[in-house]
Tab-separated table of C-alpha atoms and ligand atoms in Angstrom:
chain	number	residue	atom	x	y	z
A	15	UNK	CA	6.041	29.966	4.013
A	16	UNK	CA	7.735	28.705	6.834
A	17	UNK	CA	6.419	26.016	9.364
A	18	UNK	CA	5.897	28.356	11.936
A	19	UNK	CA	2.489	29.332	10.119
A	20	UNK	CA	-0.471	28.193	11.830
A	21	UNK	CA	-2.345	24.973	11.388
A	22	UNK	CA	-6.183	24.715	10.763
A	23	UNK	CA	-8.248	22.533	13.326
A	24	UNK	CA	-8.492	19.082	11.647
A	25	UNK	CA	-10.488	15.129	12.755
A	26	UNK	CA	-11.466	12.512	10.974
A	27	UNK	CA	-15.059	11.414	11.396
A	28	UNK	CA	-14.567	7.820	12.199
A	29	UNK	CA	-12.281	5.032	11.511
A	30	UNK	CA	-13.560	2.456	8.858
A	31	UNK	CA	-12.662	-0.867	8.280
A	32	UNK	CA	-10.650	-1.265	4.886
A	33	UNK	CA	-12.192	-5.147	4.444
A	34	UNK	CA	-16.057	-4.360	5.644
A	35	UNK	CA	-16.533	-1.261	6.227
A	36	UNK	CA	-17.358	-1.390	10.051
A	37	UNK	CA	-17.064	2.157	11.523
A	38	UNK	CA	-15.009	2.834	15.277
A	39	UNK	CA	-14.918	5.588	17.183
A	40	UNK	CA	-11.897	7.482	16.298
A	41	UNK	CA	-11.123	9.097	19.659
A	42	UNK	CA	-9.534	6.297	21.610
A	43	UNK	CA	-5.905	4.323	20.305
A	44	UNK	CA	-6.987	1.829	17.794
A	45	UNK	CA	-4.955	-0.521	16.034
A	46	UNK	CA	-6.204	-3.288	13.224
A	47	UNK	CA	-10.115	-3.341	12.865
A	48	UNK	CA	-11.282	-5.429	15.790
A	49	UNK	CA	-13.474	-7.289	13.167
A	50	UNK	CA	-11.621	-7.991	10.136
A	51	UNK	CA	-7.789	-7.849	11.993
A	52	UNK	CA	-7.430	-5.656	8.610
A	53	UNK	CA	-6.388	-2.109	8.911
A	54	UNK	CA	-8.697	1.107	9.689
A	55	UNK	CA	-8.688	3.789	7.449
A	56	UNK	CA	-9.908	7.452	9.213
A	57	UNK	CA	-12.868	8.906	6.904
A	58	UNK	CA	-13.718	12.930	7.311
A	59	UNK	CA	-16.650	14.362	6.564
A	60	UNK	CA	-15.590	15.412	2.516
A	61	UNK	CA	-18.659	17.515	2.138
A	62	UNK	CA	-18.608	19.549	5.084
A	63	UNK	CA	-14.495	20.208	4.308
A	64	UNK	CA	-15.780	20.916	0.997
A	65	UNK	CA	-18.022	23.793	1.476
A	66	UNK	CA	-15.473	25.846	3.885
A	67	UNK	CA	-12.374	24.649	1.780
A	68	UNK	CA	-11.169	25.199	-1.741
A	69	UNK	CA	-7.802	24.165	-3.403
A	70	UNK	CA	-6.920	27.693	-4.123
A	71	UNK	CA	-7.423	28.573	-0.215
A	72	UNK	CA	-4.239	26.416	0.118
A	73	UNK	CA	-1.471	28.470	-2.149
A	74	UNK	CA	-0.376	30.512	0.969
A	75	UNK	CA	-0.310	27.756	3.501
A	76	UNK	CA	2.752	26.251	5.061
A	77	UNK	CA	5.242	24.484	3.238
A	78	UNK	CA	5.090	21.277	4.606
A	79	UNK	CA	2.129	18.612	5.045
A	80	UNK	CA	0.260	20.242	7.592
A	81	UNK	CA	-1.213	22.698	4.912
A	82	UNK	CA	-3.621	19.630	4.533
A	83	UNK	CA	-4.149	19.724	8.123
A	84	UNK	CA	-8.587	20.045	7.623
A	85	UNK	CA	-7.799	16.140	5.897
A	86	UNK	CA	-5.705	15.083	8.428
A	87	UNK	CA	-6.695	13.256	11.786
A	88	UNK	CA	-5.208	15.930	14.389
A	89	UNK	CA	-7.780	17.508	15.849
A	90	UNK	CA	-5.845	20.768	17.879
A	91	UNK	CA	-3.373	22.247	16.078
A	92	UNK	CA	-1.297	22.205	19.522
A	93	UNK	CA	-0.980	18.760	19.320
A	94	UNK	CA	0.822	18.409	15.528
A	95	UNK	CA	4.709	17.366	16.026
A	96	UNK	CA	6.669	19.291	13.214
A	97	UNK	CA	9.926	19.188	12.147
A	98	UNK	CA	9.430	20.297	8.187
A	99	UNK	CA	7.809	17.130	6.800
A	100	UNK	CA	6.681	16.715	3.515
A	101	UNK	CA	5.757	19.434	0.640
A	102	UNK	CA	9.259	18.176	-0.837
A	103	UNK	CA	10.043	19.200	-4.294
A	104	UNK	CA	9.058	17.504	-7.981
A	105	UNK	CA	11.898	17.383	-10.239
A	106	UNK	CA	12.105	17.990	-13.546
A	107	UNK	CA	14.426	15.571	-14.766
A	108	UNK	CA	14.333	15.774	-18.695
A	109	UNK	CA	17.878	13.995	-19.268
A	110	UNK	CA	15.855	10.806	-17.622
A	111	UNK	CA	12.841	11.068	-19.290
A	112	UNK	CA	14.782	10.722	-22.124
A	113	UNK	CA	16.803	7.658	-20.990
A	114	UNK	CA	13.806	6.435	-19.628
A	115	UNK	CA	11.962	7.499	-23.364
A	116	UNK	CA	9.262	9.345	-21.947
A	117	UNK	CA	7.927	12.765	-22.801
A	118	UNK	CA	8.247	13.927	-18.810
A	119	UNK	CA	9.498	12.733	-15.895
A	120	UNK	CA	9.503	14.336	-12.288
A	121	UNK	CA	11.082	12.648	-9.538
A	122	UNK	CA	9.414	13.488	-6.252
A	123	UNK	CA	12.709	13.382	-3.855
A	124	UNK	CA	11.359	12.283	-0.437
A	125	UNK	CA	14.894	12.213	0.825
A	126	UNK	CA	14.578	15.893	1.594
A	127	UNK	CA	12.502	14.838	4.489
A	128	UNK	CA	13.927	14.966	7.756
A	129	UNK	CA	15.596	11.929	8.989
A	130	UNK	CA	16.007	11.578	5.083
A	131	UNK	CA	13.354	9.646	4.103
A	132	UNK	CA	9.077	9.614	3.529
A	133	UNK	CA	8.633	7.836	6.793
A	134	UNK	CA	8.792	10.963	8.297
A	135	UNK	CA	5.311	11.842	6.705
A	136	UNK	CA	3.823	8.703	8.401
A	137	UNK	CA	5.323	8.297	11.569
A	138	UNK	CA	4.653	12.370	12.160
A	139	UNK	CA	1.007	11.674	12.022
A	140	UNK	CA	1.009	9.078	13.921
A	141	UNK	CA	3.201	10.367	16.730
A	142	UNK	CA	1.021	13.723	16.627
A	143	UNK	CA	-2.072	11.893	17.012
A	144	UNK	CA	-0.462	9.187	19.945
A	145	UNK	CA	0.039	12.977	21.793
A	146	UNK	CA	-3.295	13.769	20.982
A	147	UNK	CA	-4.499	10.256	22.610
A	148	UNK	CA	-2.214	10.548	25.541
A	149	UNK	CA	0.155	7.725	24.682
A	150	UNK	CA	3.195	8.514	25.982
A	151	UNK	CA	5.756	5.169	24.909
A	152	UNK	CA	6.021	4.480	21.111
A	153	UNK	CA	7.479	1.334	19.522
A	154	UNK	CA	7.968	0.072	16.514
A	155	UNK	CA	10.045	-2.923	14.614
A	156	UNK	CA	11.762	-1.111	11.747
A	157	UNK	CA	14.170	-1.930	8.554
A	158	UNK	CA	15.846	1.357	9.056
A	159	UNK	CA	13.959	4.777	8.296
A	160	UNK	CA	10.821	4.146	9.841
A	161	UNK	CA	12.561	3.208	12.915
A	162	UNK	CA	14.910	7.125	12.255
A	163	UNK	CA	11.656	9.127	11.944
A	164	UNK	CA	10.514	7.332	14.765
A	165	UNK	CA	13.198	8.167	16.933
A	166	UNK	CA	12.968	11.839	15.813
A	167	UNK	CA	9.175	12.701	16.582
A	168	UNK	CA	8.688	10.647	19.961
A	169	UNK	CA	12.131	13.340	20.857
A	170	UNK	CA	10.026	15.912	19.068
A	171	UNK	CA	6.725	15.605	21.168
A	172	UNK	CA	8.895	14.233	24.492
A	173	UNK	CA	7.927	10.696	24.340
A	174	UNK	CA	9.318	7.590	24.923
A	175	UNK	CA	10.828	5.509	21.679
A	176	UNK	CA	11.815	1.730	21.066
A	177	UNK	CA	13.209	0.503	18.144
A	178	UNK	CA	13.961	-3.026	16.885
A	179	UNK	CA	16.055	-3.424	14.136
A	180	UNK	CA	17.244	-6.495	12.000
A	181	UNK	CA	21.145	-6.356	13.200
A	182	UNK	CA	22.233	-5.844	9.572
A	183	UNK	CA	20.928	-2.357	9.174
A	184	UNK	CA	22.439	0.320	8.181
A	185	UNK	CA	24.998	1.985	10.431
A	186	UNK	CA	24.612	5.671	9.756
A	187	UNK	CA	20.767	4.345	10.430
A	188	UNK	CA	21.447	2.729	13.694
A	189	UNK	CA	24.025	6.259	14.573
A	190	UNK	CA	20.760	8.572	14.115
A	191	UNK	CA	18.117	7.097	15.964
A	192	UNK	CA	20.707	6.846	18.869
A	193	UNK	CA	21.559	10.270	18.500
A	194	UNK	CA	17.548	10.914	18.593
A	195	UNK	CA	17.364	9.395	22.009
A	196	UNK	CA	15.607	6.298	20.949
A	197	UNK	CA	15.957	2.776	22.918
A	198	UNK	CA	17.704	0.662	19.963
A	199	UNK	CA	17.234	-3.199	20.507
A	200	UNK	CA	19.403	-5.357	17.317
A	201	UNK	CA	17.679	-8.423	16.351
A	202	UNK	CA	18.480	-11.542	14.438
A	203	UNK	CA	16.096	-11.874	11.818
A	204	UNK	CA	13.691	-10.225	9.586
A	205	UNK	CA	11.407	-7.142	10.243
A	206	UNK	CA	8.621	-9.466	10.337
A	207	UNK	CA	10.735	-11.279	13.286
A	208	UNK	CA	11.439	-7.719	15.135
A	209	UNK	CA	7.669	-7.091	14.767
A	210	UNK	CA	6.869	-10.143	17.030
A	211	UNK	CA	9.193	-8.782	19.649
A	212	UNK	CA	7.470	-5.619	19.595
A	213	UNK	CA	4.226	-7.231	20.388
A	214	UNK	CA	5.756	-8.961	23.245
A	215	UNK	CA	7.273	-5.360	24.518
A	216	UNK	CA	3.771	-4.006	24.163
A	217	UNK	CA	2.213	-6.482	25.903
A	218	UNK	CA	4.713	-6.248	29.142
A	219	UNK	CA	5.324	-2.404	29.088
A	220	UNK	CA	2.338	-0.938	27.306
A	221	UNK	CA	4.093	0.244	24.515
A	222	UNK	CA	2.068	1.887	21.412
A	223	UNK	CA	2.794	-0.706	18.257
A	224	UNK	CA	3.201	2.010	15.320
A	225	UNK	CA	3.964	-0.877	12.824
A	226	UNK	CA	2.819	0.168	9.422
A	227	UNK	CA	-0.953	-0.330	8.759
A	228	UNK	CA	-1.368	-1.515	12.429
A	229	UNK	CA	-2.755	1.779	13.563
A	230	UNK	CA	-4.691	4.113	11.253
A	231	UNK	CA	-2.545	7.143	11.219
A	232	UNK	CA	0.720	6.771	9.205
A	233	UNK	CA	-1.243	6.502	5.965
A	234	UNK	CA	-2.594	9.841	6.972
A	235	UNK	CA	0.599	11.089	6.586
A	236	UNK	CA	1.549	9.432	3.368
A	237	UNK	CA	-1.418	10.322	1.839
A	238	UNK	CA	-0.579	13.325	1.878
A	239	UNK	CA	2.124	12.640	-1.407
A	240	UNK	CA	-0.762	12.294	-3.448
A	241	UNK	CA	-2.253	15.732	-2.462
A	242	UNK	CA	1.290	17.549	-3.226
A	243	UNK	CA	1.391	15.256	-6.432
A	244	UNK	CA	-1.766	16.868	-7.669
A	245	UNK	CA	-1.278	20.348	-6.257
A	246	UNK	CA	2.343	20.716	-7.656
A	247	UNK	CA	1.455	19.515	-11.209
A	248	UNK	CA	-1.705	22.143	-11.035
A	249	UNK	CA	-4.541	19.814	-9.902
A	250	UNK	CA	-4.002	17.281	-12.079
A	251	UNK	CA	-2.608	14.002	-11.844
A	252	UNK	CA	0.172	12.386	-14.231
A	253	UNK	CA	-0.176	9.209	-16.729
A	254	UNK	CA	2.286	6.968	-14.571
A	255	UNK	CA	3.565	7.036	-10.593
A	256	UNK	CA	6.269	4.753	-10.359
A	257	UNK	CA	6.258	3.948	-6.274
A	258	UNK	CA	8.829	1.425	-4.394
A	259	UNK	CA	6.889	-0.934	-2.642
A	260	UNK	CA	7.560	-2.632	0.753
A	261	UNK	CA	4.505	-2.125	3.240
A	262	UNK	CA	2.957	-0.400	0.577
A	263	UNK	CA	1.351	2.821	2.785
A	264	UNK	CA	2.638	5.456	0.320
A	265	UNK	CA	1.068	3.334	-2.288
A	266	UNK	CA	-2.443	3.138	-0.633
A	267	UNK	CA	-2.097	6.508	1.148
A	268	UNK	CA	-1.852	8.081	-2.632
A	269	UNK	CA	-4.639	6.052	-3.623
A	270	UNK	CA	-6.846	7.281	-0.745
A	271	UNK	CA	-6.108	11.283	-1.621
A	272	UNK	CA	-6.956	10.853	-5.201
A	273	UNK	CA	-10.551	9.335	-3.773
A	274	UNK	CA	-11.216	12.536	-1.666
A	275	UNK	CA	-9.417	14.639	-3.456
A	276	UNK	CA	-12.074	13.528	-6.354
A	277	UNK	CA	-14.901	13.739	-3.836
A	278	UNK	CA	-13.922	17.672	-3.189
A	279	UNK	CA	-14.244	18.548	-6.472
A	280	UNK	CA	-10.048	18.952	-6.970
A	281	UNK	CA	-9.379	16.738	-9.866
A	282	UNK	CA	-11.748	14.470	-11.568
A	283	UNK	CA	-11.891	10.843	-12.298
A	284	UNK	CA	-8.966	10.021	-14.470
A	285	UNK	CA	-6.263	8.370	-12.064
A	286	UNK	CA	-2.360	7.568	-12.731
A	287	UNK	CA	-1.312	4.000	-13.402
A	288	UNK	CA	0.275	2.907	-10.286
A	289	UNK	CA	3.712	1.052	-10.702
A	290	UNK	CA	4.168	-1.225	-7.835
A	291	UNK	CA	7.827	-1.856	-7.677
A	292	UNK	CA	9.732	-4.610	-5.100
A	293	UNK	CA	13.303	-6.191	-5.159
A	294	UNK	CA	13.727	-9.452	-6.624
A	295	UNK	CA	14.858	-10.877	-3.525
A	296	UNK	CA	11.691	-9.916	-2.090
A	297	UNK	CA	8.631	-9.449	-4.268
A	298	UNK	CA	5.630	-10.846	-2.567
A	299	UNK	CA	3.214	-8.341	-4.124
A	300	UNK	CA	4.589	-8.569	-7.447
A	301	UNK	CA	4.090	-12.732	-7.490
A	302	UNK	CA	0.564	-12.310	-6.018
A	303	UNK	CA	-0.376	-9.820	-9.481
A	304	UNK	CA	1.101	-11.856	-11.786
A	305	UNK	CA	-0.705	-14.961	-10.240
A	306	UNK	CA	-3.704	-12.796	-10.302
A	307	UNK	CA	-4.774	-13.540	-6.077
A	308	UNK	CA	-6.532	-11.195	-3.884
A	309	UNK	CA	-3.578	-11.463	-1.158
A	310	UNK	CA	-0.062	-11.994	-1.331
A	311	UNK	CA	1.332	-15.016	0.241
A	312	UNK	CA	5.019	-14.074	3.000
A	313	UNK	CA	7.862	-14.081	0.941
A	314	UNK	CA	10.441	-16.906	2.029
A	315	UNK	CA	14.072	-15.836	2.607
A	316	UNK	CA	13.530	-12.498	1.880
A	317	UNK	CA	16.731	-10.565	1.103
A	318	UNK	CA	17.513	-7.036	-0.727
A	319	UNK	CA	19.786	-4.427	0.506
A	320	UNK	CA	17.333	-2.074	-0.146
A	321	UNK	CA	16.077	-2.408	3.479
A	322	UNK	CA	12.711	-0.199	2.674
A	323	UNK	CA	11.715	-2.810	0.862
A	324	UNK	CA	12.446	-5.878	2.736
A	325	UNK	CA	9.377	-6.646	3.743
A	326	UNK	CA	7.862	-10.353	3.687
A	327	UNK	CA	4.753	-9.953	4.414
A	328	UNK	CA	2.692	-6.789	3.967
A	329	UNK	CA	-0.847	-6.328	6.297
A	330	UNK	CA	-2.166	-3.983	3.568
A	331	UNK	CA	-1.345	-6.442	0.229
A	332	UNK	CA	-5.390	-6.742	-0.825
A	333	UNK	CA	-5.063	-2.824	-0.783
A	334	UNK	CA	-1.888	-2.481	-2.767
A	335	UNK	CA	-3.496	-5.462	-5.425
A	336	UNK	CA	-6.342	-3.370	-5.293
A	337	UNK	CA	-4.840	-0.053	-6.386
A	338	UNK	CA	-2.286	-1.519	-8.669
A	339	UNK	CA	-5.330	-3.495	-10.744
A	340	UNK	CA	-7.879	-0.455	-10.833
A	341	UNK	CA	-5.597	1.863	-12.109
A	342	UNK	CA	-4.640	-0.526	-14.810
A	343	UNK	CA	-1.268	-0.480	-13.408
A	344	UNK	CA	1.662	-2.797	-13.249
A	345	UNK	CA	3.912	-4.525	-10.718
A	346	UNK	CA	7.438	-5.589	-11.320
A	347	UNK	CA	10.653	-6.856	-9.410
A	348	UNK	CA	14.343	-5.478	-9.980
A	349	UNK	CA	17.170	-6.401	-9.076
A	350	UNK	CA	20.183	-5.546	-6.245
A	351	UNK	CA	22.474	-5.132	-8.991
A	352	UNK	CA	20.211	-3.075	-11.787
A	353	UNK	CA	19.691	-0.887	-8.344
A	354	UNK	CA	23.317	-0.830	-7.672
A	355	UNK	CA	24.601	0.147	-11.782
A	356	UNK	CA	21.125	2.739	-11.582
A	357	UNK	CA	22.194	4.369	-8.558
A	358	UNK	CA	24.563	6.766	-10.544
A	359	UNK	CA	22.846	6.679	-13.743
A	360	UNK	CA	20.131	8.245	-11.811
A	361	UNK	CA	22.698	11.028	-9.884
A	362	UNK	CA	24.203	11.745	-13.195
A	363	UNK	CA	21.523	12.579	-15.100
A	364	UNK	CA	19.177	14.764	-11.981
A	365	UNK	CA	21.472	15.822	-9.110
A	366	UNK	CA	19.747	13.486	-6.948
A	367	UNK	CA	21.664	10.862	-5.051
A	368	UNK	CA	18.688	8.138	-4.406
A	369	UNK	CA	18.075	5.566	-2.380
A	370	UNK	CA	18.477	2.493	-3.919
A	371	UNK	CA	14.265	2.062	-3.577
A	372	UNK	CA	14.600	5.436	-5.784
A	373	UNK	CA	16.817	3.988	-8.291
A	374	UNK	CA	14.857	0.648	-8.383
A	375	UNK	CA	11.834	3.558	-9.779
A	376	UNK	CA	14.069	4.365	-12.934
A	377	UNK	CA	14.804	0.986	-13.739
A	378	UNK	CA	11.307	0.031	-13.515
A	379	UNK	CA	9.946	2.788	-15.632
A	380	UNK	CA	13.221	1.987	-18.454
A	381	UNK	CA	11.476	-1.891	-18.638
A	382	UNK	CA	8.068	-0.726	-18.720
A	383	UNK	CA	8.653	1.908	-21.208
A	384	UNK	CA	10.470	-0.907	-23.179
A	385	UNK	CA	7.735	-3.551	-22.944
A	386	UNK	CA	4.607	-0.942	-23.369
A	387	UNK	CA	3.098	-0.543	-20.046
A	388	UNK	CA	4.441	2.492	-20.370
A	389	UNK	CA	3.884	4.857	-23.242
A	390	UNK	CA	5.804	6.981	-25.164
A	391	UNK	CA	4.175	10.505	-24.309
A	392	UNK	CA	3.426	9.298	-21.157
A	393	UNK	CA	4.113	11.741	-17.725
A	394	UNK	CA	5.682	10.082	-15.166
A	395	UNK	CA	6.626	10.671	-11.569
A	396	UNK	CA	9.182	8.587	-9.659
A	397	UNK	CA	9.149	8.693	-6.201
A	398	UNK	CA	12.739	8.850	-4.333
A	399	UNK	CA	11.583	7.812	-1.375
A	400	UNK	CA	14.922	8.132	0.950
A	401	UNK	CA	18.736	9.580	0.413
A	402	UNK	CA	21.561	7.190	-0.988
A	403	UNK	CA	23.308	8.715	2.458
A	404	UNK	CA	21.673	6.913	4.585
A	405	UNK	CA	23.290	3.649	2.973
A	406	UNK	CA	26.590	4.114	2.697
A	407	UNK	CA	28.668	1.534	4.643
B	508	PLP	C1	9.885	2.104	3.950
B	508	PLP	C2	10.519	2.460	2.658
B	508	PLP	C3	9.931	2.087	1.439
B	508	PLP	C4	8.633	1.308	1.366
B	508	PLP	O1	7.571	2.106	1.784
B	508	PLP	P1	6.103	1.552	2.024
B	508	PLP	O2	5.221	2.735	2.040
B	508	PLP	O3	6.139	0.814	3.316
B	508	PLP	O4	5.796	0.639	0.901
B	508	PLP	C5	10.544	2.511	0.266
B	508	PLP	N1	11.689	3.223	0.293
B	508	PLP	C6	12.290	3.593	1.433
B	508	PLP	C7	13.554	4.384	1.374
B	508	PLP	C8	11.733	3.220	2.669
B	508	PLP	O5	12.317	3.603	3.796
C-alpha cells in the first residue's frame, strides 16, 4: 500500500501528566505539564478505539505510521504531514545472531526513514499536530537528525523552521536541512547549550520549542516502533529490544504502545527487556541505574561522535529508569571505538550500513549475551536508528 491511502480520523482524549497524573486539555499548544514541569503524555480513549478497531482491520492499511492513525493525536486526516515515515522493515539477520549467540535477531533499520533516521517518526507528529494547532514557526536545538526531519516536515506542511546545531555536526547533516529550507544557526556548545538559545528565540519571535519531551507529540510518533514491533513479529513481542539511548523518546514511546496495545486486547502482559544503551562519553542514564536513583544527574563534558546520543541531560530520565527497571532490563555504556571496529562487523554480516547508535546495539547485545542478561535462546531486536551516511566526513 502506498501512502496515498487514506487516513482514519484520530485525537487523543487529553494530555496527562507523566509525574501526577494531572489531565490538560489537549486542543491548545502545550509544552511540559504546567504542574510538574515534567512531560505530558496524550491518553485516547482505549476502549472506545477498541470496540470499532481490531489488529486484523490494519493488514491493508498504509505502509507507513499513519496506519495507526485512530492512536495517534491528529484529529483530521487533512492535517497529517507525510513523506513515507515509519513501517520500516525488521531484518532477519541470522549471521549476527550468531555472532551475537542468540537464537534470533532482527534489526529494525530506522535509517530507511526519510531524512535517514527515526526522528522523522517524531518530529512528523509533532509538525502535523503544530498544523493542526495553527502554529506556523517551528524550532528546535538539535544534534543532527532531529534538527534534518525537522527541516523536512515544517517544508512539508509550509512552515517556518529554525535549527540550532552544536558547530561540530555533521556536514552532510548541516547540507540537508539547508537544502530543506530550514534557518540553520551553528552554536558553540552542547545540545543542552543550543536548547537555551531556542528558548530565548521563542520567547522574542514566538517560535514553537519542539525539543524532545517538551511538547507531547513526538513520542506519538515514536511510539509507533513498538506497534510495528508487535505487528511485524505477529502480535507478539520479542525477549530483548536493544534501543540507543539519548533523549530516550523511542525508548518510552515503545513502552507506552505495549501499555495500550495490552489495554486493546493485541498482545498480553509479557513485555521485552528493554536494553538502554548510551556512549561512554556520555552515559547519564546508565550511571543513574547502576546507582539505583529515580533521576539521572547532567552528564559533565559530554562527548561521543555518535551525535544521537550526545545528550547530557534527558527531561524524560525517571521514564527511561522506569521502563528499563520494570521490564527487568539492563543499561550499559560502549564505547567510540567498539562503535567504530562494530560499524562493519555489523555491514558485513546484514547489508545494513548503521549508524554508529546502531552499531553501539550489537555491541551491547555481544556483552550482554556474554555476561547473562541476555540469554541464549533469547529473540532480540536491535534498533538502527539512523544511516552510517549521514556521518561520513
Ligand atoms: C536522536 C537519536 C538517537 C536517540 O534517540 P532518543 O529517542 O532521543 O533516545 C539515537 N540514534 C540516532 C541516530 C538519533 O538520531
Amino acid at each position: 500500500m502506498s501512502s496515498t491511502e487514506t487516513v482514519a480520523p484520530g485525537g487523543a482524549s487529553h494530555l496527562e501528566c507523566t509525574r501526577c497524573g494531572a489531565s490538560y486539555a489537549s486542543e491548545e499548544p502545550h509544552r511540559l505539564s504546567p504542574c510538574c514541569e515534567k512531560p505530558l503524555y496524550p491518553r485516547y480513549d482505549l476502549e472506545a478505539i477498541g470496540r470499532r478497531l481490531s489488529r486484523d482491520d490494519l493488514a491493508g492499511r498504509s505502509a507507513d505510521l499513519w496506519r495507526y492513525a485512530e492512536l495517534l493525536p491528529v484529529r483530521d486526516p487533512s492535517n497529517a504531514v507525510r513523506l513515507g515515515e515509519g513501517w520500516t522493515p525488521m531484518i532477519d539477520t541470522p549471521r549476527l545472531a550468531a555472532r551475537i549467540g542468540v537464537g534470533r535477531c532482527w534489526v529494525k533499520d530506522e535509517g530507511q526513514n526519510p531524512t535517514a533516521s527515526f526522528k522523522a517518526r517524531g518530529l512528523c507528529m509533532a509538525i502535523s499536530r503544530a498544523k493542526e494547532l495553527g502554529i506556523t514557526e517551528v524550532a528546535l536545538p538539535s544534534a543532527g537528525n532531529a534538527g534534518s526531519a525537522t527541516a523536512a516536515y515544517a517544508a512539508a506542511a509550509g512552515m517556518g523552521a529554525h535549527v540550532v546545531v552544536p558547530r561540530d555536526t555533521p556536514f552532510p547533516i548541516l547540507e540537508e536541512m539547508r537544502a530543506l529550507g530550514a534557518d540553520v544557526e551553528l552554536f558553540d556548545g552542547l545540545i543542552t547549550d543550543c536548547a537555551a538559545r531556542v528558548a530565548e528565540g521563542a520567547r522574542e519571535h514566538g517560535w514553537f520549542d519542539l525539543s524532545t519531551l517538551k511538547e507531547p507529540y513526538r513520542v506519538e510518533g515514536k511510539k509507533t516502533m513498538g506497534y510495528e514491533v508487535a505487528e511485524q513479529l505477529g502480535w507478539r513481542l520479542p525477549d530483548v529490544i536493544v534501543y540507543p539511548t539519548g533523549g530516550g523518546t523511542g525508548m518510552v514511546g515503545m513502552w507506552k504502545a505495549f501499555d495500550e496495545m495490552e489495554r486493546l486486547g493485541w498482545i498480553g502482559s509479557q513485555r521485552p527487556k528493554m536494553i538502554s544503551v548510551q556512549a561512554s562519553g556520555c552515559a547519564p542514564i546508565v550511571r543513574a541505574w547502576e546507582q539505583g536513583t529515580e533521576y539521572a544527574e547532567p552528564w559533565a563534558g559530554a562527548h561521543t561522535y555518535a551525535s544521537g546520543l550526545r545528550v547530557p541531560r534527558a527531561v524524560g530520565d525517571f521514564l527511561i529508569l522506569d521502563a528499563v527497571r520494570a521490564s527487568g532490563g539492563a543499561a550499559i555504556a560502549v564505547d567510540d571505538d567498539a562503535m567504530r571496529a562494530w560499524t562493519p562487523v555489523v555491514g558485513a554480516d546484514t547489508g545494513i550500513f548503521c549508524a554508529p547508535e546502531g552499531a553501539a546495539t550489537a555491541v551491547a547485545a555481544a556483552r550482554l549475551r556474554q555476561s547473562g542478561v541476555i540469554r541464549p535462546d533469547d529473540e532480540v531486536v536491535l534498533f538502527n536508528t539512523g544511516s552510517g551516511l549521514k556521518y561520513v566526513v
